Tab-separated table of C-alpha atoms and ligand atoms in Angstrom:
chain	number	residue	atom	x	y	z
A	1	MET	CA	45.736	197.405	120.211
A	2	PRO	CA	46.631	199.192	116.900
A	3	THR	CA	43.905	199.422	114.348
A	4	ASN	CA	44.191	198.775	110.624
A	5	ASN	CA	47.198	200.114	108.958
A	6	ALA	CA	48.947	200.753	112.288
A	7	SER	CA	49.449	197.052	112.890
A	8	ARG	CA	53.037	195.951	112.562
A	9	VAL	CA	51.915	192.227	111.871
A	10	LEU	CA	51.931	191.105	108.273
A	11	HIS	CA	48.382	189.763	108.333
A	12	ARG	CA	47.190	186.971	105.722
A	13	LYS	CA	45.301	189.860	104.208
A	14	PRO	CA	48.071	192.481	104.228
A	15	GLY	CA	46.754	195.991	105.094
A	16	SER	CA	43.697	194.534	106.871
A	17	MET	CA	43.337	193.827	110.459
A	18	PRO	CA	41.497	190.881	111.727
A	19	GLU	CA	39.398	190.952	114.760
A	20	ALA	CA	41.515	189.986	117.831
A	21	VAL	CA	40.613	186.722	119.736
A	22	ILE	CA	40.579	187.702	123.492
A	23	ARG	CA	39.451	184.566	125.284
A	24	ALA	CA	38.731	180.970	124.515
A	25	SER	CA	37.345	178.095	126.705
A	26	GLY	CA	36.060	174.637	125.608
A	27	LEU	CA	34.433	175.326	122.367
A	28	ARG	CA	33.666	178.985	122.781
A	29	VAL	CA	35.734	181.709	121.481
A	30	TRP	CA	35.211	185.427	122.098
A	31	THR	CA	36.675	188.369	120.095
A	32	GLY	CA	37.483	191.941	120.815
A	33	ASP	CA	34.233	193.199	119.216
A	34	GLY	CA	32.184	191.394	121.741
A	35	ARG	CA	31.153	188.501	119.591
A	36	GLU	CA	31.012	184.793	120.699
A	37	TYR	CA	31.607	181.941	118.531
A	38	LEU	CA	31.118	178.175	118.711
A	39	ASP	CA	34.222	176.538	117.330
A	40	ALA	CA	33.536	173.752	114.940
A	41	VAL	CA	37.062	173.459	113.759
A	42	SER	CA	39.341	173.318	116.887
A	43	GLY	CA	41.271	176.424	116.620
A	44	GLY	CA	40.472	176.936	112.949
A	45	ALA	CA	42.477	174.053	111.508
A	46	ALA	CA	41.723	170.937	113.397
A	47	VAL	CA	44.269	171.742	116.144
A	48	SER	CA	42.716	172.219	119.504
A	49	CYS	CA	41.537	168.640	120.074
A	50	LEU	CA	40.842	169.144	123.817
A	51	GLY	CA	39.137	172.519	123.227
A	52	HIS	CA	40.544	175.650	124.512
A	53	GLY	CA	42.020	175.808	127.787
A	54	ASN	CA	43.136	172.785	130.049
A	55	CYS	CA	44.577	173.084	133.609
A	56	GLU	CA	46.522	169.947	133.245
A	57	VAL	CA	48.255	170.836	130.090
A	58	GLU	CA	48.923	174.491	131.204
A	59	ASP	CA	50.444	173.114	134.577
A	60	ALA	CA	52.617	170.630	132.763
A	61	ILE	CA	53.986	173.445	130.625
A	62	ARG	CA	54.582	175.719	133.598
A	63	ARG	CA	56.366	173.083	135.588
A	64	GLN	CA	58.592	172.142	132.490
A	65	LEU	CA	59.654	175.842	131.922
A	66	ALA	CA	60.541	176.132	135.595
A	67	GLU	CA	62.742	173.088	135.306
A	68	VAL	CA	64.362	173.374	131.933
A	69	SER	CA	63.095	175.806	129.091
A	70	PHE	CA	65.478	174.603	126.297
A	71	TYR	CA	68.641	172.648	125.503
A	72	HIS	CA	69.772	171.765	122.023
A	73	THR	CA	69.329	168.077	121.149
A	74	SER	CA	73.000	167.825	119.861
A	75	PHE	CA	73.895	167.844	123.658
A	76	PHE	CA	71.095	166.411	125.803
A	77	THR	CA	67.744	164.576	125.701
A	78	SER	CA	64.861	165.684	127.959
A	79	GLU	CA	62.440	163.814	130.082
A	80	PRO	CA	59.233	165.073	128.549
A	81	ALA	CA	60.713	164.179	124.920
A	82	GLU	CA	61.511	160.576	126.271
A	83	ARG	CA	58.168	160.028	127.769
A	84	LEU	CA	56.157	161.653	124.907
A	85	ALA	CA	58.042	159.271	122.375
A	86	GLU	CA	57.134	156.478	124.562
A	87	ALA	CA	53.453	157.508	124.651
A	88	LEU	CA	53.261	157.842	120.933
A	89	ILE	CA	54.880	154.443	120.253
A	90	ASP	CA	52.693	152.640	122.800
A	91	GLY	CA	49.776	151.617	120.452
A	92	ALA	CA	51.232	152.832	117.328
A	93	PRO	CA	50.880	150.945	114.090
A	94	GLN	CA	53.143	147.869	113.963
A	95	GLY	CA	56.815	148.519	113.091
A	96	LEU	CA	56.881	152.229	114.219
A	97	SER	CA	59.444	152.391	117.034
A	98	ARG	CA	61.075	155.707	117.254
A	99	VAL	CA	60.060	159.353	117.258
A	100	LEU	CA	61.631	162.394	115.676
A	101	PHE	CA	60.212	165.686	117.053
A	102	CYS	CA	59.793	169.118	115.320
A	103	SER	CA	57.758	172.112	115.594
A	104	GLY	CA	54.760	171.646	113.300
A	105	GLY	CA	53.401	169.763	110.428
A	106	SER	CA	55.387	171.095	107.441
A	107	GLU	CA	58.829	170.329	109.392
A	108	ALA	CA	57.326	166.775	110.005
A	109	VAL	CA	56.841	166.091	106.365
A	110	GLU	CA	60.209	167.680	105.466
A	111	ALA	CA	61.843	165.349	108.055
A	112	ALA	CA	59.858	162.379	106.640
A	113	LEU	CA	60.988	162.981	103.124
A	114	LYS	CA	64.506	163.472	104.117
A	115	LEU	CA	64.591	160.294	106.346
A	116	ALA	CA	63.257	158.353	103.321
A	117	ARG	CA	65.986	159.633	101.146
A	118	GLN	CA	68.667	159.058	103.754
A	119	TYR	CA	67.222	155.449	104.322
A	120	TRP	CA	67.965	154.657	100.628
A	121	VAL	CA	71.433	156.366	100.681
A	122	GLU	CA	72.467	154.330	103.824
A	123	ARG	CA	71.238	151.104	101.992
A	124	GLY	CA	73.353	152.073	98.986
A	125	GLU	CA	70.471	152.550	96.555
A	126	LEU	CA	71.435	155.981	95.632
A	127	SER	CA	69.116	156.194	92.693
A	128	ARG	CA	66.006	156.248	94.975
A	129	SER	CA	65.061	159.805	95.137
A	130	ARG	CA	61.674	160.128	93.411
A	131	ILE	CA	58.589	160.839	95.562
A	132	ILE	CA	55.188	159.870	94.459
A	133	SER	CA	52.167	161.757	95.836
A	134	ARG	CA	48.503	162.449	94.970
A	135	ARG	CA	46.731	165.274	93.278
A	136	GLN	CA	44.337	167.109	95.575
A	137	SER	CA	46.388	166.715	98.712
A	138	TYR	CA	48.176	169.007	101.085
A	139	HIS	CA	51.395	168.236	103.138
A	140	GLY	CA	52.746	171.571	104.130
A	141	ALA	CA	53.867	174.982	103.059
A	142	THR	CA	57.777	174.724	103.116
A	143	LEU	CA	59.205	174.108	99.700
A	144	GLY	CA	59.834	170.346	100.233
A	145	ALA	CA	56.368	169.576	101.573
A	146	LEU	CA	54.834	171.967	98.979
A	147	SER	CA	56.676	170.032	96.256
A	148	VAL	CA	54.789	166.767	97.158
A	149	GLY	CA	51.623	168.542	97.826
A	150	GLY	CA	48.892	168.432	95.176
A	151	ASN	CA	46.863	171.578	96.247
A	152	VAL	CA	46.855	173.488	92.850
A	153	LYS	CA	46.223	176.905	94.441
A	154	ARG	CA	48.888	176.667	97.246
A	155	ARG	CA	51.526	175.419	94.789
A	156	GLU	CA	50.647	177.916	91.769
A	157	ILE	CA	53.146	180.653	92.246
A	158	TYR	CA	55.942	178.730	93.780
A	159	ALA	CA	55.893	176.043	90.879
A	160	PRO	CA	59.320	177.082	89.499
A	161	MET	CA	60.923	176.702	92.882
A	162	LEU	CA	59.477	173.226	93.660
A	163	PHE	CA	61.306	169.787	93.209
A	164	GLU	CA	59.684	167.499	90.726
A	165	ALA	CA	57.424	165.016	92.495
A	166	HIS	CA	55.243	162.534	90.581
A	167	PHE	CA	51.431	162.642	91.083
A	168	ILE	CA	48.636	160.082	90.817
A	169	GLY	CA	44.830	160.581	91.256
A	170	PRO	CA	43.300	161.048	94.679
A	171	CYS	CA	41.021	158.297	96.199
A	172	TYR	CA	37.640	160.273	95.989
A	173	GLU	CA	34.871	158.027	95.808
A	174	TYR	CA	31.978	160.597	95.588
A	175	ARG	CA	33.389	161.906	92.243
A	176	LEU	CA	35.601	159.174	90.913
A	177	ARG	CA	33.840	155.823	91.636
A	178	GLU	CA	32.109	154.657	88.475
A	179	ALA	CA	28.552	153.644	88.065
A	180	GLY	CA	28.235	149.934	88.758
A	181	GLU	CA	31.728	149.787	90.381
A	182	THR	CA	31.801	148.657	94.157
A	183	SER	CA	33.768	150.751	96.824
A	184	GLU	CA	36.415	148.030	97.151
A	185	ASP	CA	36.735	147.699	93.279
A	186	TYR	CA	37.184	151.493	93.031
A	187	GLY	CA	39.650	151.464	95.993
A	188	ARG	CA	41.752	148.857	94.162
A	189	ARG	CA	41.436	150.671	90.805
A	190	ALA	CA	42.566	153.924	92.542
A	191	ALA	CA	45.566	152.246	94.150
A	192	ALA	CA	46.663	150.596	90.930
A	193	GLU	CA	47.601	153.945	89.834
A	194	LEU	CA	50.431	153.880	92.236
A	195	GLU	CA	51.800	150.653	90.590
A	196	THR	CA	51.777	152.244	87.096
A	197	ALA	CA	53.607	155.257	88.337
A	198	ILE	CA	56.252	153.273	89.970
A	199	LEU	CA	56.945	151.277	86.719
A	200	GLU	CA	56.987	154.537	84.744
A	201	LEU	CA	59.617	156.011	86.980
A	202	GLY	CA	61.443	152.838	87.417
A	203	PRO	CA	61.153	151.195	91.011
A	204	GLU	CA	64.929	151.535	91.416
A	205	ASN	CA	64.292	155.431	91.155
A	206	VAL	CA	61.349	155.766	93.756
A	207	ALA	CA	62.015	156.530	97.288
A	208	ALA	CA	58.598	156.858	98.864
A	209	PHE	CA	54.760	157.322	98.298
A	210	ILE	CA	53.120	159.915	100.461
A	211	CYS	CA	49.352	160.321	101.062
A	212	GLU	CA	46.814	161.362	103.840
A	213	PRO	CA	44.589	158.527	104.993
A	214	VAL	CA	41.652	160.880	105.228
A	215	VAL	CA	42.285	164.023	102.997
A	216	GLY	CA	41.673	167.166	105.123
A	217	ALA	CA	41.768	170.790	103.903
A	218	THR	CA	41.996	170.141	100.118
A	219	LEU	CA	39.119	167.795	99.637
A	220	GLY	CA	37.040	168.077	102.944
A	221	ALA	CA	37.508	164.876	104.975
A	222	VAL	CA	37.662	162.291	102.287
A	223	PRO	CA	38.574	158.867	103.619
A	224	ALA	CA	40.236	156.290	101.549
A	225	ALA	CA	37.863	153.825	99.923
A	226	PRO	CA	37.722	150.411	101.684
A	227	GLY	CA	40.896	148.375	100.830
A	228	TYR	CA	42.570	151.410	99.185
A	229	LEU	CA	45.373	151.691	101.754
A	230	ARG	CA	45.990	147.960	102.033
A	231	ALA	CA	46.424	148.047	98.272
A	232	ILE	CA	48.793	150.800	98.464
A	233	ARG	CA	50.872	149.063	101.177
A	234	GLU	CA	51.076	145.948	98.996
A	235	ILE	CA	52.325	147.811	95.966
A	236	CYS	CA	54.796	149.707	98.089
A	237	ASP	CA	56.118	146.388	99.421
A	238	ARG	CA	56.213	144.695	96.046
A	239	TYR	CA	58.590	147.423	94.818
A	240	GLY	CA	60.485	148.235	98.041
A	241	VAL	CA	58.910	151.739	98.120
A	242	LEU	CA	58.594	153.408	101.600
A	243	LEU	CA	55.167	154.405	102.620
A	244	ILE	CA	54.681	157.744	104.368
A	245	LEU	CA	51.194	158.506	105.821
A	246	ASP	CA	50.396	162.107	106.736
A	247	GLU	CA	48.064	162.116	109.687
A	248	ILE	CA	48.882	165.645	110.566
A	249	MET	CA	45.254	166.622	110.375
A	250	CYS	CA	43.444	163.319	110.743
A	251	GLY	CA	45.553	161.679	113.479
A	252	ILE	CA	45.617	161.727	117.203
A	253	GLY	CA	42.079	160.428	117.696
A	254	ARG	CA	40.159	162.669	115.432
A	255	THR	CA	38.807	159.939	113.242
A	256	GLY	CA	37.814	157.746	116.312
A	257	TRP	CA	41.126	155.957	116.093
A	258	ARG	CA	44.311	157.056	117.635
A	259	TYR	CA	46.054	156.725	114.380
A	260	ALA	CA	43.601	156.944	111.435
A	261	CYS	CA	45.530	154.239	109.328
A	262	ALA	CA	44.763	151.697	112.083
A	263	GLN	CA	41.138	151.670	110.881
A	264	ASP	CA	42.423	150.621	107.498
A	265	GLY	CA	44.638	147.887	108.947
A	266	VAL	CA	47.654	149.433	107.507
A	267	SER	CA	51.138	150.407	108.969
A	268	PRO	CA	53.366	152.851	107.199
A	269	ASP	CA	57.244	153.113	107.256
A	270	LEU	CA	56.914	156.833	108.506
A	271	LEU	CA	53.856	158.423	109.898
A	272	THR	CA	53.559	162.294	110.537
A	273	VAL	CA	51.426	163.936	113.142
A	274	ALA	CA	51.246	167.531	114.495
A	275	LYS	CA	48.003	169.714	115.125
A	276	GLY	CA	46.294	167.395	117.812
A	277	LEU	CA	49.742	166.374	119.173
A	278	GLY	CA	50.196	169.721	120.929
A	279	GLY	CA	46.424	170.456	120.887
A	280	GLY	CA	47.392	174.177	120.052
A	281	PHE	CA	48.954	174.529	123.565
A	282	GLN	CA	52.430	174.421	122.132
A	283	PRO	CA	53.745	174.131	118.447
A	284	ILE	CA	54.842	170.567	117.988
A	285	GLY	CA	54.987	167.903	115.222
A	286	ALA	CA	56.438	164.487	115.098
A	287	VAL	CA	57.494	161.532	112.624
A	288	LEU	CA	56.889	158.205	113.840
A	289	VAL	CA	59.804	156.152	112.301
A	290	GLY	CA	59.846	152.484	111.314
A	291	ASP	CA	62.377	149.961	112.588
A	292	ARG	CA	64.045	149.376	109.398
A	293	ILE	CA	64.790	152.893	108.857
A	294	GLU	CA	66.306	153.325	112.252
A	295	MET	CA	68.250	150.089	111.581
A	296	ALA	CA	69.606	151.351	108.306
A	297	LEU	CA	70.758	154.626	109.896
A	298	MET	CA	72.474	152.736	112.788
A	299	GLU	CA	74.188	150.265	110.352
A	300	GLY	CA	75.205	152.965	108.016
A	301	SER	CA	76.414	156.589	108.804
A	302	GLY	CA	75.253	156.361	112.399
A	303	GLU	CA	73.839	159.861	112.398
A	304	LEU	CA	70.742	161.712	111.363
A	305	LYS	CA	71.354	164.009	108.595
A	306	HIS	CA	68.689	166.314	109.381
A	307	GLY	CA	67.958	168.714	112.334
A	308	PHE	CA	66.129	171.766	113.534
A	309	THR	CA	67.241	173.936	116.507
A	310	TYR	CA	63.691	173.397	118.284
A	311	MET	CA	63.322	169.747	117.638
A	312	ALA	CA	62.141	167.944	120.911
A	313	HIS	CA	61.578	171.401	122.614
A	314	PRO	CA	61.040	170.397	126.205
A	315	ALA	CA	57.936	172.776	126.721
A	316	ALA	CA	56.380	171.576	123.582
A	317	CYS	CA	57.017	167.984	124.551
A	318	ALA	CA	55.558	168.464	128.095
A	319	ALA	CA	52.491	169.892	126.414
A	320	GLY	CA	52.227	166.997	123.978
A	321	LEU	CA	52.631	164.500	126.695
A	322	ALA	CA	49.916	166.181	128.786
A	323	VAL	CA	47.488	166.303	125.784
A	324	GLN	CA	48.198	162.754	125.062
A	325	CYS	CA	47.596	161.611	128.510
A	326	TYR	CA	44.306	163.533	128.734
A	327	LEU	CA	43.222	161.904	125.459
A	328	ARG	CA	43.813	158.430	126.950
A	329	ASP	CA	42.458	159.052	130.256
A	330	HIS	CA	39.282	160.322	129.009
A	331	ASP	CA	39.188	157.899	126.006
A	332	LEU	CA	38.638	160.736	123.508
A	333	PRO	CA	38.976	158.518	120.404
A	334	ALA	CA	35.918	156.699	121.636
A	335	ALA	CA	34.219	160.110	122.143
A	336	ALA	CA	35.148	161.150	118.738
A	337	ARG	CA	33.340	157.931	117.412
A	338	SER	CA	30.182	158.444	119.398
A	339	ARG	CA	29.879	162.278	119.073
A	340	GLY	CA	31.041	161.909	115.386
A	341	ASP	CA	28.120	159.505	114.846
A	342	GLU	CA	25.783	161.965	116.567
A	343	LEU	CA	27.014	164.868	114.491
A	344	ARG	CA	26.806	162.824	111.230
A	345	ALA	CA	23.370	161.653	111.968
A	346	ALA	CA	22.117	165.204	112.855
A	347	LEU	CA	23.676	166.647	109.699
A	348	SER	CA	21.973	163.929	107.710
A	349	ASP	CA	18.680	164.581	109.153
A	350	ALA	CA	18.915	168.158	108.733
A	351	LEU	CA	20.255	168.255	105.359
A	352	ARG	CA	19.086	165.135	103.587
A	353	GLU	CA	16.785	167.032	101.356
A	354	HIS	CA	18.869	170.118	100.963
A	355	PRO	CA	19.303	170.628	97.209
A	356	HIS	CA	22.929	171.929	97.368
A	357	VAL	CA	24.319	169.281	99.872
A	358	GLY	CA	25.988	166.733	97.581
A	359	GLU	CA	27.595	164.573	100.188
A	360	ILE	CA	28.210	164.353	103.914
A	361	ARG	CA	31.469	162.243	104.636
A	362	GLY	CA	34.500	161.682	106.842
A	363	ARG	CA	35.342	159.656	109.894
A	364	GLY	CA	34.807	160.347	113.569
A	365	LEU	CA	34.767	164.037	114.271
A	366	PHE	CA	36.482	164.811	111.156
A	367	LEU	CA	33.576	165.482	108.535
A	368	GLY	CA	33.085	167.115	105.211
A	369	ILE	CA	30.050	168.507	103.406
A	370	GLU	CA	30.517	169.093	99.719
A	371	LEU	CA	28.304	171.821	98.364
A	372	VAL	CA	26.897	171.417	94.698
A	373	SER	CA	24.825	173.363	92.403
A	374	ASP	CA	22.825	170.161	91.464
A	375	ARG	CA	22.704	166.970	93.364
A	376	GLU	CA	21.737	164.788	90.489
A	377	SER	CA	24.700	165.732	88.108
A	378	LYS	CA	27.081	166.773	91.041
A	379	ALA	CA	27.839	169.865	89.132
A	380	PRO	CA	29.773	172.448	91.216
A	381	PHE	CA	29.007	176.048	91.430
A	382	ASP	CA	30.672	178.556	89.318
A	383	PRO	CA	33.913	179.031	91.171
A	384	ARG	CA	33.826	182.835	90.713
A	385	HIS	CA	31.126	183.128	93.345
A	386	ARG	CA	33.722	181.562	95.789
A	387	VAL	CA	30.626	179.837	97.704
A	388	PHE	CA	32.925	178.353	100.270
A	389	ALA	CA	34.162	181.796	101.321
A	390	ARG	CA	30.590	183.062	101.372
A	391	PHE	CA	29.733	180.261	103.552
A	392	LYS	CA	32.370	180.909	106.055
A	393	GLN	CA	31.329	184.431	106.357
A	394	ALA	CA	27.564	183.474	106.802
A	395	ALA	CA	28.634	180.803	109.390
A	396	MET	CA	30.506	183.488	111.287
A	397	GLU	CA	27.645	185.899	111.209
A	398	ARG	CA	25.583	182.891	112.957
A	399	GLY	CA	28.335	182.500	115.516
A	400	LEU	CA	29.813	179.349	114.019
A	401	LEU	CA	33.615	178.825	113.098
A	402	THR	CA	34.180	176.241	110.187
A	403	TYR	CA	36.898	175.563	107.649
A	404	PRO	CA	35.502	175.875	104.155
A	405	GLY	CA	37.645	175.330	101.039
A	406	GLY	CA	37.253	175.716	97.336
A	407	GLY	CA	38.698	173.513	94.549
A	408	CYS	CA	37.911	170.017	95.671
A	409	VAL	CA	36.778	168.988	92.238
A	410	ASP	CA	39.884	169.969	90.231
A	411	GLY	CA	41.926	172.562	92.220
A	412	GLU	CA	39.588	175.379	90.816
A	413	ARG	CA	35.991	174.117	91.014
A	414	GLY	CA	34.147	172.642	93.979
A	415	ASP	CA	33.182	173.900	97.447
A	416	HIS	CA	33.212	172.020	100.719
A	417	VAL	CA	33.030	172.809	104.413
A	418	LEU	CA	35.309	170.971	106.897
A	419	LEU	CA	34.124	170.322	110.437
A	420	ALA	CA	36.735	169.190	113.040
A	421	PRO	CA	35.481	170.193	116.518
A	422	ALA	CA	37.280	169.396	119.643
A	423	LEU	CA	37.020	165.719	120.767
A	424	THR	CA	35.419	166.975	123.984
A	425	ILE	CA	32.354	168.296	122.078
A	426	THR	CA	29.151	167.540	124.094
A	427	SER	CA	25.879	166.324	122.662
A	428	GLN	CA	24.304	169.825	123.232
A	429	GLU	CA	27.062	171.565	121.358
A	430	VAL	CA	26.591	168.952	118.577
A	431	ALA	CA	22.917	170.063	118.135
A	432	GLU	CA	23.888	173.846	118.412
A	433	LEU	CA	26.496	173.353	115.522
A	434	VAL	CA	23.951	171.655	113.372
A	435	GLU	CA	21.497	174.360	114.066
A	436	ARG	CA	23.833	177.170	113.386
A	437	LEU	CA	25.225	175.534	110.240
A	438	CYS	CA	21.829	175.000	108.767
A	439	LEU	CA	21.040	178.739	109.544
A	440	ALA	CA	24.113	179.690	107.662
A	441	LEU	CA	23.266	177.529	104.680
A	442	GLY	CA	19.739	179.124	104.643
A	443	ASP	CA	21.260	182.641	104.380
A	444	LEU	CA	23.173	181.938	101.243
A	445	PRO	CA	21.543	182.969	97.945
A	446	PHE	CA	22.265	179.811	96.147
A	447	ALA	CA	20.237	180.560	93.187
A	448	GLN	CA	22.606	183.397	92.302
A	449	PHE	CA	25.730	181.188	92.209
A	450	GLY	CA	25.442	179.675	88.686
A	451	ARG	CA	26.747	176.230	87.765
A	452	ALA	CA	30.269	175.288	86.585
A	453	ARG	CA	30.530	172.868	83.838
A	454	ILE	CA	31.775	169.330	84.673
B	501	PLP	N1	49.875	167.862	106.280
B	501	PLP	C1	48.533	167.993	106.324
B	501	PLP	C2	47.620	166.835	105.996
B	501	PLP	C3	47.880	169.210	106.842
B	501	PLP	O1	46.583	169.236	106.913
B	501	PLP	C4	48.826	170.333	107.145
B	501	PLP	C5	48.239	171.630	107.765
B	501	PLP	O2	47.038	171.859	107.511
B	501	PLP	C6	50.177	170.144	107.085
B	501	PLP	C7	50.779	168.855	106.548
B	501	PLP	C8	51.115	171.177	107.413
B	501	PLP	O3	51.054	171.352	108.679
B	501	PLP	P1	51.545	172.828	109.386
B	501	PLP	O4	50.637	173.929	108.746
B	501	PLP	O5	51.471	172.685	110.863
B	501	PLP	O6	52.949	173.273	108.793
C-alpha cells in the first residue's frame, strides 16, 4: 500500500490518505491500523442492508460471472435482469409495472427525469419540461440530479451549470410546524406549496414533482408528516403532474416497509431505488416505472430515448436478486420495524435529558438525531464549529461509524447524525451502538460550540 502523497487515487480530501478498510463482516469493519468499528450506517451511506459479507449473494455473483459477465441491452436481455425486475414489481406500489436498471442512485434519478420528459413528448404536451423539487433534499451528484437537488452545499459551485428547477419548502415538522398546528394540518399546509408552485409555473409547463418520502442525508431521516404525501399525490393528479419518489436511501425495507411510500398509502408514477438494492455487493440502481408511462412510450415512438452501457448488468442484477431474496426470506423489513423500535427506544431512554439532543426521528432503521445548542429555542450551534464533523470523529474514536451532516436548518446551520445500520442488526448490537454513541456525545465539548441565531 502506498502512503500519503504516493497514492494515485484522487481521494475525497486530495493529498491525504484515508485509512484502508481491510475486512468487514456483519456489522463489524476492520481497518489497516488495527481498529475495529461497529457500522451504524451500512457501509457509510445506508447501502449494506444485509451487513458485510453474505455467502448467498457472493455465490450468485460468481455463478452469473461464470455464465455471462456482460452483454449490451441493445442486443439481449438476461435472466437475472428479468427475475430481479419481477421481484421488484411483486409487491410494489400500485401501478408500477416495469423496471429500468442502471448502476446507482444518480443514474436512477437521471433516468426518471428523462422518462418524465419523454412521457410528455410522446403525449404531445411538449411544453411540459419543468421539474418541481424541494429545498433541503438530495437526489444525486450528476448535473441533472444535482439540478433538482436542494442541498445548498452540494449545488454551490456547480450552480451556473445546472438546469433551472423550481423549489418548494421541505416537509420538516420539527422546525416548520407552527405552535397549535396538528401534524396533519402541517402536512396539508406543506403540500399546498406544491399547488402554488404548479399554478405559478403553469400546469401545462410542469413535467414532474420529485421528493424523498423520508429525507436522508440532507435533513437526517425526516419522514413526511401524516397525510403530506397523499395530499401531494392529489395535487399532482389534479394538474396531471407526474410524481417521482426517490427511495434511493429510504427504500428496500429500511423504514420497515419494502417501499417507504407504502406506509403513506401513496403510489408514485416513477420510483427510484439503489443502495439497498444491491446491498453494496454490486453497484446497481433502478427506476420502477408506472403503466401509463410505458403505455405512452409504446403508443408513441416505441423506444426508450435514454440508455447507459451498463444498464441491467448481469452480475449486478444477480447480486440485486440475491439481496432481494434474502430480504424476503428473512423478512428483514419486519426486522427493521422491531429493531428500529428497540433502537429508537434505547436512544430516547439514554438521551431524553440530553441538553443538546433536539429530536430523535425517523422510521424503522432509518433514524436521525438533531443536535441543538438549546432545546427550548431549538437554536443550532454556530456552524463554524462543524459540530457534525466533530461528532463523526468522536464516534470513530469510540469505534462507531455514523453519517453526520451539517446544514439541516437552512443549508448552513444545523447538525444531525444519521443512523442506518444493516437490517440484520441484533438486539445486542443495538445496545452497543447506543452505548458508543452516548460515549461519543459525552466526549464533545458542547459548551465551546456557541449558538447560531435562528
Ligand atoms: N437520492 C438519494 C435520496 C440519495 O440519498 C442519494 C445518495 O446518497 C442519491 C440519490 C444518489 O445516489 P448515488 O450516490 O448512488 O449516485
